[in-house]
CSV table of C-alpha atoms in Angstrom, one decimal:
chain,number,residue,atom,x,y,z
L,20,MET,CA,-12.2,-11.6,7.0
L,21,SER,CA,-8.4,-13.1,5.7
L,22,ASN,CA,-5.3,-12.2,5.2
L,23,ASP,CA,-4.4,-12.0,2.1
L,24,GLY,CA,-6.0,-8.3,2.3
L,25,CYS,CA,-8.7,-8.8,-0.6
L,26,ASP,CA,-10.8,-7.6,1.8
L,27,ILE,CA,-9.5,-5.7,3.9
L,28,GLN,CA,-10.5,-2.0,3.3
L,29,PRO,CA,-10.1,1.2,6.2
L,30,MET,CA,-12.6,2.4,8.8
L,31,GLU,CA,-11.5,5.8,7.4
L,32,ARG,CA,-9.5,7.0,4.4
L,33,LEU,CA,-9.3,11.3,3.5
L,34,SER,CA,-6.2,11.1,0.9
L,35,LEU,CA,-5.6,15.4,0.5
L,36,ASP,CA,-3.2,17.9,-1.1
L,37,ALA,CA,-0.2,19.2,2.0
L,38,ALA,CA,-0.6,22.1,0.6
L,39,GLU,CA,-4.9,22.7,1.0
L,40,LEU,CA,-4.4,20.6,4.3
L,41,MET,CA,-2.3,23.1,6.2
L,42,ARG,CA,-3.8,26.7,5.2
L,43,ALA,CA,-7.1,24.1,5.9
L,44,TYR,CA,-6.3,22.9,9.8
L,45,PRO,CA,-2.8,25.0,11.1
L,46,PRO,CA,-1.3,23.1,13.7
L,47,ARG,CA,-2.5,24.2,17.1
L,48,ILE,CA,0.8,24.9,18.6
L,49,ARG,CA,1.1,25.7,22.1
L,50,HIS,CA,4.4,26.3,23.1
L,51,ARG,CA,7.1,28.1,22.7
L,52,ASN,CA,9.3,25.1,22.0
L,53,LYS,CA,7.4,23.3,19.9
L,54,LEU,CA,6.6,26.8,18.0
L,55,ALA,CA,10.2,28.0,17.2
L,56,VAL,CA,11.2,24.3,16.1
L,57,PHE,CA,7.8,25.4,13.6
L,58,GLU,CA,9.4,28.7,12.1
L,59,ILE,CA,12.5,26.7,11.3
L,60,ALA,CA,10.4,23.9,9.8
L,61,LEU,CA,8.7,25.9,7.9
L,62,PRO,CA,9.7,29.5,7.6
L,63,HIS,CA,6.9,32.3,6.7
L,64,GLY,CA,5.6,31.6,3.2
L,65,ALA,CA,6.7,28.4,2.6
L,66,GLU,CA,4.0,24.6,2.6
L,67,PRO,CA,4.8,21.7,3.0
L,68,GLY,CA,4.6,19.6,-0.3
L,69,GLY,CA,2.9,15.7,-2.4
L,70,ARG,CA,-0.5,14.5,-1.0
L,71,ILE,CA,-1.6,13.0,2.4
L,72,GLU,CA,-2.6,9.9,2.8
L,73,TYR,CA,-4.7,8.8,6.0
L,74,SER,CA,-6.1,6.0,7.0
L,75,ARG,CA,-7.3,3.9,9.8
L,76,TRP,CA,-7.7,0.4,10.3
L,77,ALA,CA,-9.7,-2.4,12.8
L,78,PRO,CA,-7.6,-5.0,14.3
L,79,VAL,CA,-7.2,-8.4,11.6
L,80,PRO,CA,-7.6,-11.9,13.4
L,81,LEU,CA,-3.9,-12.8,14.1
L,82,PRO,CA,-2.8,-16.0,11.8
L,83,GLU,CA,-2.8,-19.8,12.3
L,84,THR,CA,0.6,-20.0,11.8
L,85,VAL,CA,3.8,-17.8,12.5
L,86,PRO,CA,6.6,-18.6,10.4
L,87,VAL,CA,9.2,-17.8,13.1
L,88,ARG,CA,12.6,-18.7,11.0
L,89,ARG,CA,11.2,-15.9,8.5
L,90,ALA,CA,11.5,-13.3,11.3
L,91,LEU,CA,14.7,-13.7,12.4
L,92,ASP,CA,15.9,-14.4,8.5
L,93,ILE,CA,13.9,-10.1,8.1
L,94,THR,CA,14.9,-8.7,11.4
L,95,VAL,CA,17.9,-6.4,11.2
L,96,ALA,CA,19.9,-4.3,14.0
L,97,LYS,CA,20.8,-0.4,13.8
L,98,PRO,CA,22.0,1.3,16.7
L,99,GLY,CA,21.5,4.3,17.6
L,100,PHE,CA,17.7,6.2,16.8
L,101,TYR,CA,15.5,6.8,13.6
L,102,ASP,CA,17.8,7.6,11.1
L,103,TYR,CA,15.3,7.7,8.0
L,104,GLN,CA,17.5,6.4,5.4
L,105,PRO,CA,15.6,3.5,3.5
L,106,HIS,CA,16.8,0.6,4.1
L,107,LEU,CA,15.1,-1.0,1.3
L,108,SER,CA,16.0,-0.4,-3.0
L,109,PRO,CA,13.4,1.1,-4.6
L,110,PRO,CA,10.3,0.9,-5.4
L,111,GLY,CA,10.9,-0.9,-2.2
L,112,MET,CA,8.9,0.8,0.8
L,113,GLU,CA,8.7,1.8,4.0
L,114,TRP,CA,7.6,2.5,7.4
L,115,HIS,CA,8.3,4.6,11.0
L,116,VAL,CA,6.5,3.2,13.9
L,117,ASN,CA,5.0,6.6,15.3
L,118,PHE,CA,4.8,5.3,19.4
L,119,ALA,CA,1.1,6.5,19.7
L,120,ASP,CA,-1.0,7.7,22.3
L,121,PRO,CA,-4.7,6.2,21.4
L,122,ASP,CA,-5.8,9.8,20.9
L,123,LEU,CA,-3.5,10.0,17.3
L,124,PHE,CA,-0.5,12.6,17.7
L,125,VAL,CA,-2.7,14.6,20.5
L,126,ALA,CA,0.4,16.3,22.1
L,127,TYR,CA,1.6,17.8,19.5
L,128,GLY,CA,0.9,21.6,19.8
L,129,SER,CA,2.9,20.7,24.2
L,130,GLY,CA,5.7,21.1,25.3
L,131,LEU,CA,5.8,17.2,25.9
L,132,PHE,CA,8.7,15.5,23.8
L,133,ALA,CA,9.3,12.0,23.5
L,134,GLN,CA,8.9,9.8,20.8
L,135,ASP,CA,6.1,11.3,19.4
L,136,GLU,CA,5.5,14.6,19.8
L,137,MET,CA,9.6,14.6,18.3
L,138,MET,CA,7.7,13.0,15.0
L,139,CYS,CA,5.0,15.3,15.0
L,140,ALA,CA,8.1,18.3,15.2
L,141,GLU,CA,10.2,17.1,12.6
L,142,HIS,CA,7.0,16.7,10.1
L,143,PRO,CA,5.0,19.3,11.2
L,144,VAL,CA,2.2,18.7,8.3
L,145,LEU,CA,1.0,15.6,11.4
L,146,GLY,CA,0.0,18.6,13.3
L,147,SER,CA,-2.5,18.9,10.5
L,148,VAL,CA,-3.4,15.8,10.1
L,149,ARG,CA,-4.4,15.2,13.8
L,150,GLU,CA,-6.7,18.3,13.1
L,151,ALA,CA,-8.2,17.4,9.9
L,152,VAL,CA,-8.8,14.4,11.5
L,153,LEU,CA,-10.9,15.3,14.5
L,154,GLU,CA,-12.8,18.0,12.4
L,155,ARG,CA,-14.2,15.0,9.8
L,156,PHE,CA,-14.2,11.8,12.1
L,157,ALA,CA,-14.9,13.7,15.8
L,158,SER,CA,-12.6,11.5,17.3
L,159,ALA,CA,-8.5,10.6,16.4
L,160,LEU,CA,-7.9,6.9,17.6
L,161,THR,CA,-5.0,4.8,17.2
L,162,GLU,CA,-7.6,2.5,19.7
L,163,GLU,CA,-11.6,2.3,20.3
L,164,ASP,CA,-12.9,0.1,23.0
L,165,GLY,CA,-9.9,-1.7,24.0
L,166,GLN,CA,-8.9,-2.5,20.0
L,167,PRO,CA,-6.1,-1.9,18.6
L,168,THR,CA,-7.1,0.7,15.0
L,169,PRO,CA,-3.6,1.5,13.2
L,170,VAL,CA,-3.7,5.3,11.7
L,171,LEU,CA,-0.8,5.1,8.4
L,172,VAL,CA,-0.1,8.7,7.2
L,173,ALA,CA,2.0,7.9,4.0
L,174,GLY,CA,3.4,11.2,2.3
L,175,ALA,CA,4.6,13.4,5.2
L,176,GLU,CA,8.1,16.2,4.5
L,177,ARG,CA,10.7,15.9,7.3
L,178,ARG,CA,11.0,19.3,7.6
L,179,CYS,CA,13.9,19.8,9.9
L,180,ARG,CA,16.0,17.9,12.3
L,181,ILE,CA,16.3,18.0,15.8
L,182,ASP,CA,19.6,16.9,17.6
L,183,THR,CA,18.1,15.7,21.1
L,184,SER,CA,21.9,14.5,22.7
L,185,PRO,CA,23.1,15.4,25.5
L,186,ASP,CA,25.9,18.3,24.4
L,187,LEU,CA,27.2,20.8,26.5
L,188,ALA,CA,28.6,23.5,24.4
L,189,ALA,CA,25.2,23.8,22.9
L,190,GLY,CA,23.5,24.6,25.9
L,191,ARG,CA,22.2,20.5,26.9
L,192,PRO,CA,23.6,19.4,29.0
L,193,GLU,CA,21.7,16.5,29.1
L,194,GLY,CA,20.1,16.6,26.8
L,195,LEU,CA,16.4,17.3,25.0
L,196,TYR,CA,14.8,15.2,25.2
L,197,GLY,CA,11.2,14.3,26.7
L,198,ARG,CA,10.9,16.8,29.7
L,199,ARG,CA,14.1,18.8,29.2
L,200,PHE,CA,13.0,19.7,25.9
L,201,ALA,CA,10.2,22.4,27.6
L,202,ALA,CA,12.6,23.3,30.5
L,203,ALA,CA,15.3,25.0,27.9
L,204,ASP,CA,15.4,28.4,26.6
L,205,LEU,CA,14.7,28.8,22.9
L,206,GLU,CA,18.4,29.7,21.7
L,207,THR,CA,19.1,25.7,22.8
L,208,VAL,CA,16.4,24.9,20.2
L,209,ARG,CA,16.6,26.6,17.7
L,210,ARG,CA,20.6,25.2,17.7
L,211,ALA,CA,19.5,22.5,18.0
L,212,THR,CA,16.8,22.4,15.1
L,213,VAL,CA,18.6,22.0,11.6
L,214,PRO,CA,15.9,22.5,8.4
L,215,ILE,CA,16.8,19.5,6.2
L,216,VAL,CA,16.5,21.1,2.0
L,217,PRO,CA,14.2,19.3,0.5
L,218,PRO,CA,12.4,17.5,2.8
L,219,THR,CA,12.7,13.8,2.8
L,220,ILE,CA,9.0,12.2,3.2
L,221,THR,CA,8.4,9.7,5.5
L,222,ASN,CA,5.5,6.8,5.3
L,223,VAL,CA,3.8,7.2,9.3
L,224,LEU,CA,2.8,4.1,11.4
L,225,ALA,CA,1.3,4.9,14.1
L,226,ILE,CA,0.2,2.4,16.4
L,227,ALA,CA,-0.5,2.1,20.2
L,228,ALA,CA,1.0,0.2,22.9
L,229,PRO,CA,-0.8,-0.9,25.9
L,230,SER,CA,0.8,1.5,28.6
L,231,TYR,CA,1.8,1.4,33.0
L,232,GLY,CA,1.1,-2.0,34.0
L,233,HIS,CA,2.2,-4.0,36.1
L,234,GLY,CA,3.9,-7.2,37.3
L,235,ARG,CA,4.3,-10.1,34.6
L,236,TYR,CA,2.3,-9.9,31.5
L,237,THR,CA,-1.2,-11.5,30.9
L,238,PRO,CA,-1.3,-13.7,28.3
L,239,GLU,CA,-4.2,-11.3,27.5
L,240,GLU,CA,-1.6,-8.5,26.9
L,241,ILE,CA,0.7,-10.6,25.2
L,242,GLN,CA,-2.2,-11.7,22.8
L,243,GLN,CA,-3.0,-7.6,22.5
L,244,ILE,CA,0.6,-6.2,21.4
L,245,LEU,CA,1.0,-8.6,19.0
L,246,LEU,CA,-2.8,-8.0,17.6
L,247,THR,CA,-2.0,-4.4,17.4
L,248,ALA,CA,1.6,-4.9,15.9
L,249,PHE,CA,0.5,-7.6,13.2
L,250,THR,CA,-2.4,-5.6,12.3
L,251,GLY,CA,-0.6,-2.8,11.7
L,252,PHE,CA,2.3,-3.8,10.0
L,253,LEU,CA,-0.1,-6.0,7.5
L,254,VAL,CA,-2.2,-2.9,6.9
L,255,ALA,CA,1.6,-1.1,6.2
L,256,ARG,CA,2.3,-4.4,3.2
L,257,LEU,CA,-1.7,-3.9,1.9
L,258,GLU,CA,-1.4,0.1,2.1
L,259,SER,CA,2.4,0.9,0.0
L,260,GLU,CA,0.6,-2.1,-2.7
L,261,ARG,CA,-2.1,0.6,-3.1
L,262,LEU,CA,-0.2,3.1,-3.8
L,263,ALA,CA,2.5,2.3,-5.7
L,264,GLY,CA,0.0,-0.2,-7.6
L,265,GLU,CA,2.0,-3.7,-7.2
L,266,THR,CA,3.1,-5.6,-5.0
L,267,VAL,CA,6.4,-3.9,-3.5
L,268,PRO,CA,9.1,-5.1,-0.8
L,269,VAL,CA,7.9,-3.1,2.0
L,270,ALA,CA,10.2,-2.4,5.7
L,271,VAL,CA,9.0,-1.1,8.4
L,272,HIS,CA,11.6,0.8,10.5
L,273,THR,CA,10.2,0.6,14.7
L,274,GLY,CA,12.1,0.4,17.6
L,275,PHE,CA,11.8,-0.3,21.7
L,276,TRP,CA,7.7,1.0,21.4
L,277,GLY,CA,5.9,1.1,24.2
L,278,CYS,CA,9.1,0.6,26.5
L,279,GLY,CA,9.7,5.0,27.8
L,280,ALA,CA,6.4,7.0,29.3
L,281,PHE,CA,4.2,3.7,29.2
L,282,GLY,CA,6.7,0.9,30.4
L,283,GLY,CA,6.8,-1.7,28.6
L,284,ASN,CA,9.3,-4.9,28.8
L,285,ARG,CA,12.2,-4.0,26.3
L,286,LEU,CA,12.7,-8.2,25.6
L,287,LEU,CA,8.9,-8.8,25.7
L,288,MET,CA,8.5,-5.8,22.9
L,289,THR,CA,11.4,-6.9,20.3
L,290,ILE,CA,10.4,-10.7,20.3
L,291,LEU,CA,6.3,-9.5,19.5
L,292,GLN,CA,7.5,-6.8,17.3
L,293,ILE,CA,10.0,-9.7,15.2
L,294,LEU,CA,7.3,-12.1,15.3
L,295,ALA,CA,3.8,-9.3,13.8
L,296,ALA,CA,7.0,-8.8,11.2
L,297,ALA,CA,6.9,-12.2,9.9
L,298,MET,CA,3.6,-12.5,10.4
L,299,ALA,CA,2.6,-9.6,8.6
L,300,GLY,CA,4.7,-10.7,5.4
L,301,LEU,CA,7.0,-7.7,5.7
L,302,ASP,CA,10.6,-8.3,3.8
L,303,ALA,CA,11.7,-5.9,6.7
L,304,LEU,CA,11.9,-5.0,10.3
L,305,VAL,CA,14.4,-2.5,11.2
L,306,TYR,CA,14.8,-2.3,14.9
L,307,PHE,CA,16.9,0.7,16.4
L,308,THR,CA,18.6,-0.3,19.6
L,309,ALA,CA,18.9,3.6,20.4
L,310,ASP,CA,22.4,2.2,23.0
L,311,ALA,CA,24.7,0.0,24.0
L,312,ALA,CA,21.9,-0.6,26.3
L,313,GLY,CA,19.9,-1.8,24.0
L,314,GLY,CA,21.6,-3.7,21.7
L,315,ASN,CA,22.0,-5.9,24.5
L,316,ASP,CA,18.9,-6.3,24.7
L,317,PHE,CA,18.1,-6.4,21.3
L,318,ARG,CA,20.4,-9.6,20.6
L,319,THR,CA,18.8,-10.5,24.2
L,320,ALA,CA,15.0,-11.2,22.5
L,321,VAL,CA,16.6,-12.0,19.7
L,322,GLN,CA,18.9,-15.7,22.0
L,323,LEU,CA,15.7,-16.2,23.9
L,324,LEU,CA,13.1,-16.2,20.8
L,325,ARG,CA,15.8,-18.9,19.0
L,326,GLU,CA,16.4,-20.7,22.5
L,327,ARG,CA,12.6,-21.1,23.6
L,328,VAL,CA,10.9,-21.0,19.8
L,329,ALA,CA,10.9,-23.5,17.1
L,330,LEU,CA,12.5,-22.4,14.7
L,331,GLU,CA,10.5,-23.7,11.9
L,332,ASP,CA,8.3,-21.4,8.1
L,333,ALA,CA,4.9,-22.5,10.5
L,334,VAL,CA,5.1,-22.5,14.4
L,335,PRO,CA,1.3,-23.1,14.9
L,336,LEU,CA,0.1,-19.4,17.0
L,337,ALA,CA,-0.5,-20.9,20.3
L,338,GLU,CA,2.5,-22.9,20.3
L,339,VAL,CA,3.9,-19.6,20.2
L,340,MET,CA,2.3,-18.1,22.7
L,341,LYS,CA,2.2,-20.0,25.3
L,342,ALA,CA,6.5,-19.8,24.9
L,343,VAL,CA,6.6,-16.2,25.1
L,344,GLU,CA,4.2,-16.9,28.5
L,345,GLY,CA,6.4,-19.3,29.5
L,346,LEU,CA,9.2,-16.3,29.9
L,347,GLY,CA,7.8,-14.5,32.4
L,348,LEU,CA,8.6,-11.2,31.4
L,349,ARG,CA,7.4,-8.6,33.5
L,350,TRP,CA,6.1,-4.5,33.3
L,351,GLY,CA,9.4,-2.4,33.5
L,352,THR,CA,8.6,1.5,34.5
L,353,SER,CA,7.6,4.7,33.1
L,354,ASP,CA,10.4,6.5,32.3
L,355,GLY,CA,8.7,9.7,32.9
L,356,ASN,CA,8.6,11.1,29.6
């Protein structure tokens, strides 16, 4: 299998009218606060528009060299969290990383509200995607038998925006992120949820990071993270070309993937995503750094890359892996969300 895309095909594919998809596979929302958000996003009688393109992909072997210099050139840091604003001019295509569980969108209807579940709440058709995939393929996975199987969902409407920031006057003194969402009262959730009219369109890349490790990262863990990010970024580029009918610029929006509930190390996950973006041939990696501490972590990761890895256009993969392993980075702890 080559990495130029000529013979890389998805394991699964569905192309569905969004309204028909939601009618046939309505989301199964179990928590009252999620239901309140859904009713604002899709008030009575409303239906999502457009077409959903779902695909699931097998891992693609890593290339033998890494364009380290280009990796740094194409990476752009942005403070805050996903704003869903385009980075490229048309006809460029943009994808947003969903910090997925190995079981695709598994908690969309529950009271959980980390990055994965928040994306599903703002893009309610993603719940229907999960239900359809479960019926058609018997499982909905972003990882299988210990190997990454990234999922792409193109064409999902973002129908509302949920403000999770702390706001005492709005009844959320500690915000709504994570477990605070389920504990909030209905009116607080409704006040925080603003419909987007007309809705915008998001292309979603769902990849699962490793979770709940401890101690120093092993070479195998580092390679698995790089393989997951590389495969996800590569197939996003290939799918962009298929959907556009031509070669187009491609950007992926991401952040501290796997560094919340899963306990990943921010420096390592940043370094590996930056490298994977260039290996996959992306035109831009837009990296959301959350807050001031996140901005510092991002800059530290970039500085480590500059100091420890040759800033060349074709550094042998083995050399890059040895340098990253030599950093001795260790697992963090779960944030409990």
